[in-house]
Coordinates of C-alpha atoms in Angstrom, one line a residue:
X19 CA 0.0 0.0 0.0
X20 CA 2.7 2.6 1.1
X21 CA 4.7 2.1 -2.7
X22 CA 1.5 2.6 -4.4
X23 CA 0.8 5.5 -2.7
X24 CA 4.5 6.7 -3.1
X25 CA 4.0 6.1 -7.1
X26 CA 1.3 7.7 -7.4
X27 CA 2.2 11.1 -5.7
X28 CA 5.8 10.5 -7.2
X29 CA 5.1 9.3 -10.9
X30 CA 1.5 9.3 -11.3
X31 CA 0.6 13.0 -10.5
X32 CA 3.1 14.5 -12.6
X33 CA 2.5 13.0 -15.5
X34 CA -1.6 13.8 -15.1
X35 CA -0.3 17.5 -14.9
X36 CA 2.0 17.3 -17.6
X37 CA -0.3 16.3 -20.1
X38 CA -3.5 18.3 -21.0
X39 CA -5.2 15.6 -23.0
X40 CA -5.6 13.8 -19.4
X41 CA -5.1 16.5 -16.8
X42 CA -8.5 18.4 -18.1
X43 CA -11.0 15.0 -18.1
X44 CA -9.5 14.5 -14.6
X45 CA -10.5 17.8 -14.0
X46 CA -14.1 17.5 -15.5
X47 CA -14.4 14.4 -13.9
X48 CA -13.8 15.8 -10.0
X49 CA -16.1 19.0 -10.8
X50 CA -18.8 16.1 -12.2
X51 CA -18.0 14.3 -9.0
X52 CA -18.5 17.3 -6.9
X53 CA -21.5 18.5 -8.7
X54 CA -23.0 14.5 -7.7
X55 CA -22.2 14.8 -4.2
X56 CA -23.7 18.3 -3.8
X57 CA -26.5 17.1 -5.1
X58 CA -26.8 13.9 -3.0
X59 CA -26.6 16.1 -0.1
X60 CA -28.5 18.5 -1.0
X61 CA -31.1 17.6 1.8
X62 CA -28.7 17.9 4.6
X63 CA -26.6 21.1 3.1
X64 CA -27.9 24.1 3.8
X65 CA -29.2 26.0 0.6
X66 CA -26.6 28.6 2.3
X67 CA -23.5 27.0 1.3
X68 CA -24.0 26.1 -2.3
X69 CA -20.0 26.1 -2.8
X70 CA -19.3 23.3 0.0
X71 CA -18.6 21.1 -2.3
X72 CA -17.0 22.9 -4.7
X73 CA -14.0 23.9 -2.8
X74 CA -13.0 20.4 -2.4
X75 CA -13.2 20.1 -6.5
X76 CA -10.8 23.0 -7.0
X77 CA -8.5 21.6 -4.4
X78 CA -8.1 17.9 -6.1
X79 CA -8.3 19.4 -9.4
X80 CA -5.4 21.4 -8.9
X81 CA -3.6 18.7 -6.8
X82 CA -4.0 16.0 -9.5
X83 CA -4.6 18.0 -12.4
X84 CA -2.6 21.0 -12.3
X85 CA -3.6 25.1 -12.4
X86 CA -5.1 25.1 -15.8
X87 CA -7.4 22.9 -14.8
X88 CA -8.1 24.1 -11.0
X89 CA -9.0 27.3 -12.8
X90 CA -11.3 25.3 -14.9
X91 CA -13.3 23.7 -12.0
X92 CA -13.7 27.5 -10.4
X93 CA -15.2 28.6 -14.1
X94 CA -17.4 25.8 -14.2
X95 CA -18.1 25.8 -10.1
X96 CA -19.0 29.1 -10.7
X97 CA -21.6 28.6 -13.8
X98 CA -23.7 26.0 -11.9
X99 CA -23.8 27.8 -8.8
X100 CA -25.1 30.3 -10.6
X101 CA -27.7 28.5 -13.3
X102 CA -29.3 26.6 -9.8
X103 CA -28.9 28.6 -6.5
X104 CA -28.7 32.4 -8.0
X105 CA -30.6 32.7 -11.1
X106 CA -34.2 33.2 -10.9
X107 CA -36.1 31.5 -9.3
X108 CA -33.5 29.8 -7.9
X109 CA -32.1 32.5 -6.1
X110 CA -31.1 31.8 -2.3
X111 CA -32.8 34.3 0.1
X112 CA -30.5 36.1 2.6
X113 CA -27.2 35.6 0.5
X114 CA -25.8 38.7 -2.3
X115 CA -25.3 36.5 -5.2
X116 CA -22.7 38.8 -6.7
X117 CA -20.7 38.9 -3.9
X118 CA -21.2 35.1 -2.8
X119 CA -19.4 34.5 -6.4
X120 CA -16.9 37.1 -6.2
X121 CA -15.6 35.7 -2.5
X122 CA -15.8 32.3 -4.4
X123 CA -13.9 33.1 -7.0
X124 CA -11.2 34.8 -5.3
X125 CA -10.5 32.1 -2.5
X126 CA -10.8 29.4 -4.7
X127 CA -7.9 31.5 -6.7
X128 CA -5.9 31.3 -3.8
X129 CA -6.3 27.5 -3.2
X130 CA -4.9 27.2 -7.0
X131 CA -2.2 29.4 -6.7
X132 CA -1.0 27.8 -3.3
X133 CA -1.8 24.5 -5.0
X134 CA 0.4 25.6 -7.7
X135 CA 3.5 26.7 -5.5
X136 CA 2.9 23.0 -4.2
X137 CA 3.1 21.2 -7.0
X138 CA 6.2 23.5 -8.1
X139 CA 8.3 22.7 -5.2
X140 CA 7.4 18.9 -5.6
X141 CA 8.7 18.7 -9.1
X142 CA 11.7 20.4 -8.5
X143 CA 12.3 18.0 -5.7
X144 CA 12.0 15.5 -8.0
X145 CA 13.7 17.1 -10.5
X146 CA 16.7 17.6 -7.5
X147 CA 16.4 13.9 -7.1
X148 CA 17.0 12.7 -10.8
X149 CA 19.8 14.9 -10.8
X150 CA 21.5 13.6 -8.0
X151 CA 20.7 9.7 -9.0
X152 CA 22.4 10.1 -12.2
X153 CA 25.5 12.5 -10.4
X154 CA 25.5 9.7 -7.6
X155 CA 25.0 6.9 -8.9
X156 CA 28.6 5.1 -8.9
X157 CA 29.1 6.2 -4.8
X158 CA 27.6 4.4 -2.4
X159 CA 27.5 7.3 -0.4
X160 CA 25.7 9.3 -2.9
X161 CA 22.8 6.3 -2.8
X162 CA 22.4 6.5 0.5
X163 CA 22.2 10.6 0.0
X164 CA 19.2 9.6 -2.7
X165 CA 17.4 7.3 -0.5
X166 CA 17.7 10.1 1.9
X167 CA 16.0 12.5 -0.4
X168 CA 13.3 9.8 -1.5
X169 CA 12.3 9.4 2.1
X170 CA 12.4 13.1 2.6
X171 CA 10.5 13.9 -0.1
X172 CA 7.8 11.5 0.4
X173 CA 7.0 12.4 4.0
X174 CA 6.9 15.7 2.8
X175 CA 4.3 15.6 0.4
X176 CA 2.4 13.0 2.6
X177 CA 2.2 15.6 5.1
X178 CA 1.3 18.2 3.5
X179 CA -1.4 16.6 1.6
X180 CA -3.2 15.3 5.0
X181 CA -2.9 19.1 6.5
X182 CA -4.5 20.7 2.9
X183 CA -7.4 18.3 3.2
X184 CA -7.9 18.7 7.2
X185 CA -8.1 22.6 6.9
X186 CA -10.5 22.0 4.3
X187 CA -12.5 19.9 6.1
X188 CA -12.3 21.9 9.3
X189 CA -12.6 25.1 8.2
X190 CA -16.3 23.9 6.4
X191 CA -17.3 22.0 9.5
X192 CA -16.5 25.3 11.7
X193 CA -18.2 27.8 9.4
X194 CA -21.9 28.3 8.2
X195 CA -21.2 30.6 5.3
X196 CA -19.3 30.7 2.6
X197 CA -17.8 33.9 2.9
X198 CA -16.2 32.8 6.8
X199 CA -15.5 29.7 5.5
X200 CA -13.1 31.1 2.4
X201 CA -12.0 33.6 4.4
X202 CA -10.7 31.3 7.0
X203 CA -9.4 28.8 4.7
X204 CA -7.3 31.1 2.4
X205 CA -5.8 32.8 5.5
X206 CA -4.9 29.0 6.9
X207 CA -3.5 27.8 3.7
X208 CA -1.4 31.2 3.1
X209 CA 0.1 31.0 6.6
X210 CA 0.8 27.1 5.9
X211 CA 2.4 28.2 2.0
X212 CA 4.7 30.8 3.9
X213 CA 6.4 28.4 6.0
X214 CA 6.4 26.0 2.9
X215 CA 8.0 28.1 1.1
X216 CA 10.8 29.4 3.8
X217 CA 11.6 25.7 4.6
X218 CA 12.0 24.9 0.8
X219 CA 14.4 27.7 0.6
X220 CA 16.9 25.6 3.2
X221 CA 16.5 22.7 1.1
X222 CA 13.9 20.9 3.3
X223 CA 15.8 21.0 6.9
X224 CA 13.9 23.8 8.3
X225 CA 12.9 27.8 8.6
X226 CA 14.3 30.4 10.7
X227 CA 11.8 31.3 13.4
X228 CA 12.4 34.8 13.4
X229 CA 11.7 34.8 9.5
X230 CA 9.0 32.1 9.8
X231 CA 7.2 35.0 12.5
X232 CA 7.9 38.2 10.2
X233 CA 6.4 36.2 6.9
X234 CA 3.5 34.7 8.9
X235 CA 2.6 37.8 10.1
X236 CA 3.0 40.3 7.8
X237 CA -0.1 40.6 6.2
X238 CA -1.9 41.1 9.6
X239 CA 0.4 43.7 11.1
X240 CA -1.2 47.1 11.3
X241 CA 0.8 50.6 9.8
X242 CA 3.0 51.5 12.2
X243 CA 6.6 50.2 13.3
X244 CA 5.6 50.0 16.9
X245 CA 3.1 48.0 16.6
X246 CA 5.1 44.7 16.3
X247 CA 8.8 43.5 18.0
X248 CA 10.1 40.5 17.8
X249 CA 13.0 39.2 19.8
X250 CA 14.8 36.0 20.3
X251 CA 18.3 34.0 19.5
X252 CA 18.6 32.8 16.2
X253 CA 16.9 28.9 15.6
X254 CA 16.2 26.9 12.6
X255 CA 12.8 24.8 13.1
X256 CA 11.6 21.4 11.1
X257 CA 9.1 21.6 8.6
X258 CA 6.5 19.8 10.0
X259 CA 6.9 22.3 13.4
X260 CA 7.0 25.0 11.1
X261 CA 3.9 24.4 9.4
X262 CA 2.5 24.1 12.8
X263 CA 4.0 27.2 14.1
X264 CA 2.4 29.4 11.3
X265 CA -0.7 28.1 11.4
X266 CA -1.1 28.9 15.3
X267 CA 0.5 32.8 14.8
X268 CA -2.2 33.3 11.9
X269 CA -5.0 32.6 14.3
X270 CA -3.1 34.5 17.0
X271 CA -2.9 37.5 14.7
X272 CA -6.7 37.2 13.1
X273 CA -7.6 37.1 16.8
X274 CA -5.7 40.3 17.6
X275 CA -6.7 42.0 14.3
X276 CA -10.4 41.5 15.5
X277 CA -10.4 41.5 19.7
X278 CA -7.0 42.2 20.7
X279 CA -4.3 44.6 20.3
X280 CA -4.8 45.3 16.8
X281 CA -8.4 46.2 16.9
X282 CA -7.5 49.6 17.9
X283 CA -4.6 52.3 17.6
X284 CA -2.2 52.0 20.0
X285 CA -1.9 48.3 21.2
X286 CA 1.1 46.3 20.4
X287 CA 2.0 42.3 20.2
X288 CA 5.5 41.6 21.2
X289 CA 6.6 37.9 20.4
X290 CA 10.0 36.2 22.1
X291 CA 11.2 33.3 22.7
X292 CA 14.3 31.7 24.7
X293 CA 16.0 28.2 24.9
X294 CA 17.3 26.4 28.1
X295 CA 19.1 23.5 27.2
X296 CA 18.7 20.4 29.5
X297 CA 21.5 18.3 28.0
X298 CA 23.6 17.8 24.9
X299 CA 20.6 16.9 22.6
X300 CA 16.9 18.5 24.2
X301 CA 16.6 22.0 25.3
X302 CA 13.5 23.6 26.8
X303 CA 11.9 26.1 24.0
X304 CA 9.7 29.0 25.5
X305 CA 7.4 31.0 23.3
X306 CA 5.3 33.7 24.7
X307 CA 2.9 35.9 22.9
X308 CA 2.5 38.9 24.4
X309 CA -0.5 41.8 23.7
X310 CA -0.7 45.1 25.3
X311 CA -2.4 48.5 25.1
X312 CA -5.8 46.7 23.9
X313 CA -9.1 46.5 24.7
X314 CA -10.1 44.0 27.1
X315 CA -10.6 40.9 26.4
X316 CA -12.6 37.2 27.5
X317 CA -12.1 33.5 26.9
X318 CA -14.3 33.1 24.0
X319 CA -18.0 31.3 24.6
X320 CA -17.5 28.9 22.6
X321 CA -14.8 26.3 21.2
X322 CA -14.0 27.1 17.2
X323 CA -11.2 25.7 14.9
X324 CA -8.8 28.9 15.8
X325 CA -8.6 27.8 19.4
X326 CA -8.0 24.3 18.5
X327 CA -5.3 25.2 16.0
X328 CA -4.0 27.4 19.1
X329 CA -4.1 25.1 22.0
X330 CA -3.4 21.8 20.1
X331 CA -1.7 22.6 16.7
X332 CA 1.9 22.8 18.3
X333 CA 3.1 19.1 18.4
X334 CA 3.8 18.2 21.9
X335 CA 3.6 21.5 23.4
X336 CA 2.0 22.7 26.7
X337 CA -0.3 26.0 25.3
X338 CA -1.3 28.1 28.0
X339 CA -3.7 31.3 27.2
X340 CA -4.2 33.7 29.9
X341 CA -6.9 36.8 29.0
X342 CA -6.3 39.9 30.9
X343 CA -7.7 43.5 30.7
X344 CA -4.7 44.8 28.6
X345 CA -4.9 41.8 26.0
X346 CA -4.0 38.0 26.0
X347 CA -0.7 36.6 26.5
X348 CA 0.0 32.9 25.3
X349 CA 3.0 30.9 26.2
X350 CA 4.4 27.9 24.2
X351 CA 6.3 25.0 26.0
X352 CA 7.9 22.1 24.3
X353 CA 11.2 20.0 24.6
X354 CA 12.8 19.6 21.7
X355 CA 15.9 18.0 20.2
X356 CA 18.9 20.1 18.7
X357 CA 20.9 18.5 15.8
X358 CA 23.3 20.4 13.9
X359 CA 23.8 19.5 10.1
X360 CA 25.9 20.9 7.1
X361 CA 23.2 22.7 5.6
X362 CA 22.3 24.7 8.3
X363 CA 26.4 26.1 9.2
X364 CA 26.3 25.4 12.1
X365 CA 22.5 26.6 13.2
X366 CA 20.3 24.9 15.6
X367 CA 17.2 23.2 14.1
X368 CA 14.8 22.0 16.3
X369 CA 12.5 18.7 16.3
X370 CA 10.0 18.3 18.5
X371 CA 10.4 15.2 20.8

């Protein structure tokens, strides 16, 4: 089971993608699919959420198929939407169709074009790896070096695959409408395609956290310089904590944007972080998220997929939230393990243990 799951993300996939004679009947075939399931459910779906399905179609689409033909999915999403839950006298009370299909349209882009970064990391992977087979084939320390890569690669891709399909699924289950439920799900999926892309950049061993913070949170940060300050020693993290990371600071900033210290003028967030080392190969890492100067705030009523992704994303980590009248403060605690490799010169990267 696991090699024909490894051949099909490894061989398979591409070649759907590379060729357009198969890649766009794939494609029909998952909006079709999509277009059946909606349909079959069409008695327990709310009339409200006429894109549920259709989400999922422009994801696999552009995950087996390629961009062209996620784009063609959206078009065609789009069209029945509108012909049987906008058009009269179809049309669904208490929703703006225009805008409905314009926050569609524009979230399902954003799936596609992370989709498409995706894809384009995986194939120059692979395109790394057949480079490095036929430069290393005659040492037997370059096989082991490509074994190394082939393992690499395919946890990788595994990974990332279960998270893209969890957020999706999550982020429907959490939200009744479809504008929360893009919204939600293009901020996740740009957080995750940040630290994607900064852990690419060091060849797969990991991201710097001070970079992996500034990226994350960019797009949330209000005008001002004071606003934000960052401070900590210089770390390397793992992919898979890194993933996890940004995902929690995006919710940690939406949350701020809209209750905390960024909902008004003058509140700041000051991240930090410190390291003490228990012995040669674990060391205690300390995060703490730290608001001040805005309004007050409460625990929220009720449980949602940002305070999951908060208090459980981290992988073995303690979370602890504390609300106060000058903003919320949340403090990360994990043990981790320090190894030092040649990519990194001599950096720390950090696994969880």
């Amino acid at each position: 089971m696991v090699q024909l799951v490894d051949r099909l993300v490894e061989r398979v996939l591409p070649r759907i993608r590379r060729r357009r004679l198969l890649a766009y009947p794939v494609a029909a075939g998952i909006f079709l699919a999509a277009v059946g399931v909606r349909i079959f459910l069409a008695d327990w779906l709310p009339s409200r959420q006429p894109f549920a399905t259709f989400f999922f179609a422009v994801l696999f689409a552009s995950l087996i198929a390629g961009t062209g033909p996620g784009l063609l999915v959206i078009a065609a999403s789009l069209l029945f939407t509108w012909v049987f839950y906008f058009s009269p006298p179809h049309h669904v009370e208490g929703i703006n169709a225009g805008f409905a299909l314009l926050a569609f349209a524009v979230f399902a882009g954003l799936i596609v074009g992370i989709v498409h970064l995706l894809n384009r990391k995986v194939e120059s992977l692979l395109d790394e790896r057949d480079r490095n087979e036929a430069l290393l084939q005659d040492s037997a320390l370059g096989e082991l070096q490509l074994e190394q890569l082939n393992v690499e690669l395919r946890h990788r891709l595994k990974n990332t695959f279960a998270v893209i399909a969890g957020l999706v699924s999550q982020s429907a289950r959490y939200n009744s409408d479809v504008q929360s439920f893009a919204t939600s799900l293009s901020g996740r999926l740009s957080a995750m395609g940040t630290a994607m892309d900064l852990v690419a950049t060091q060849s797969f061993v990991g991201a710097s956290l001070a970079e992996l913070i500034a990226y994350t949170l960019k797009p949330l940060v209000p005008p001002g310089s004071s606003r934000f300050a960052v401070k900590g020693p210089e770390l390397i993290v793992p992919a898979d904590i890194a993933n996890a990371l940004a995902l929690t600071l995006h919710e940690l900033g939406t949350n701020a944007i809209k209750y905390g210290a960024w909902s008004n003028e003058t509140g700041i967030v000051r991240i930090s972080w410190k390291l003490e080392q228990l012995d040669d190969t674990e060391a205690n890492l300390e995060l703490v998220w730290d608001e001040r100067g805005g309004p007050s705030v409460a625990p929220p009523e009720r449980r949602g997929l940002g305070s999951m992704l908060i208090d459980g994303g981290f992988p073995n980590a303690k979370v602890e939230r504390t609300f106060t009248p000058d903003g919320v403060q949340c403090r990360i605690l994990a043990v981790v393990k320090q190894t030092t490799t040649r990519r990194t010169r001599g950096r720390r990267s950090l696994q969880s243990s």
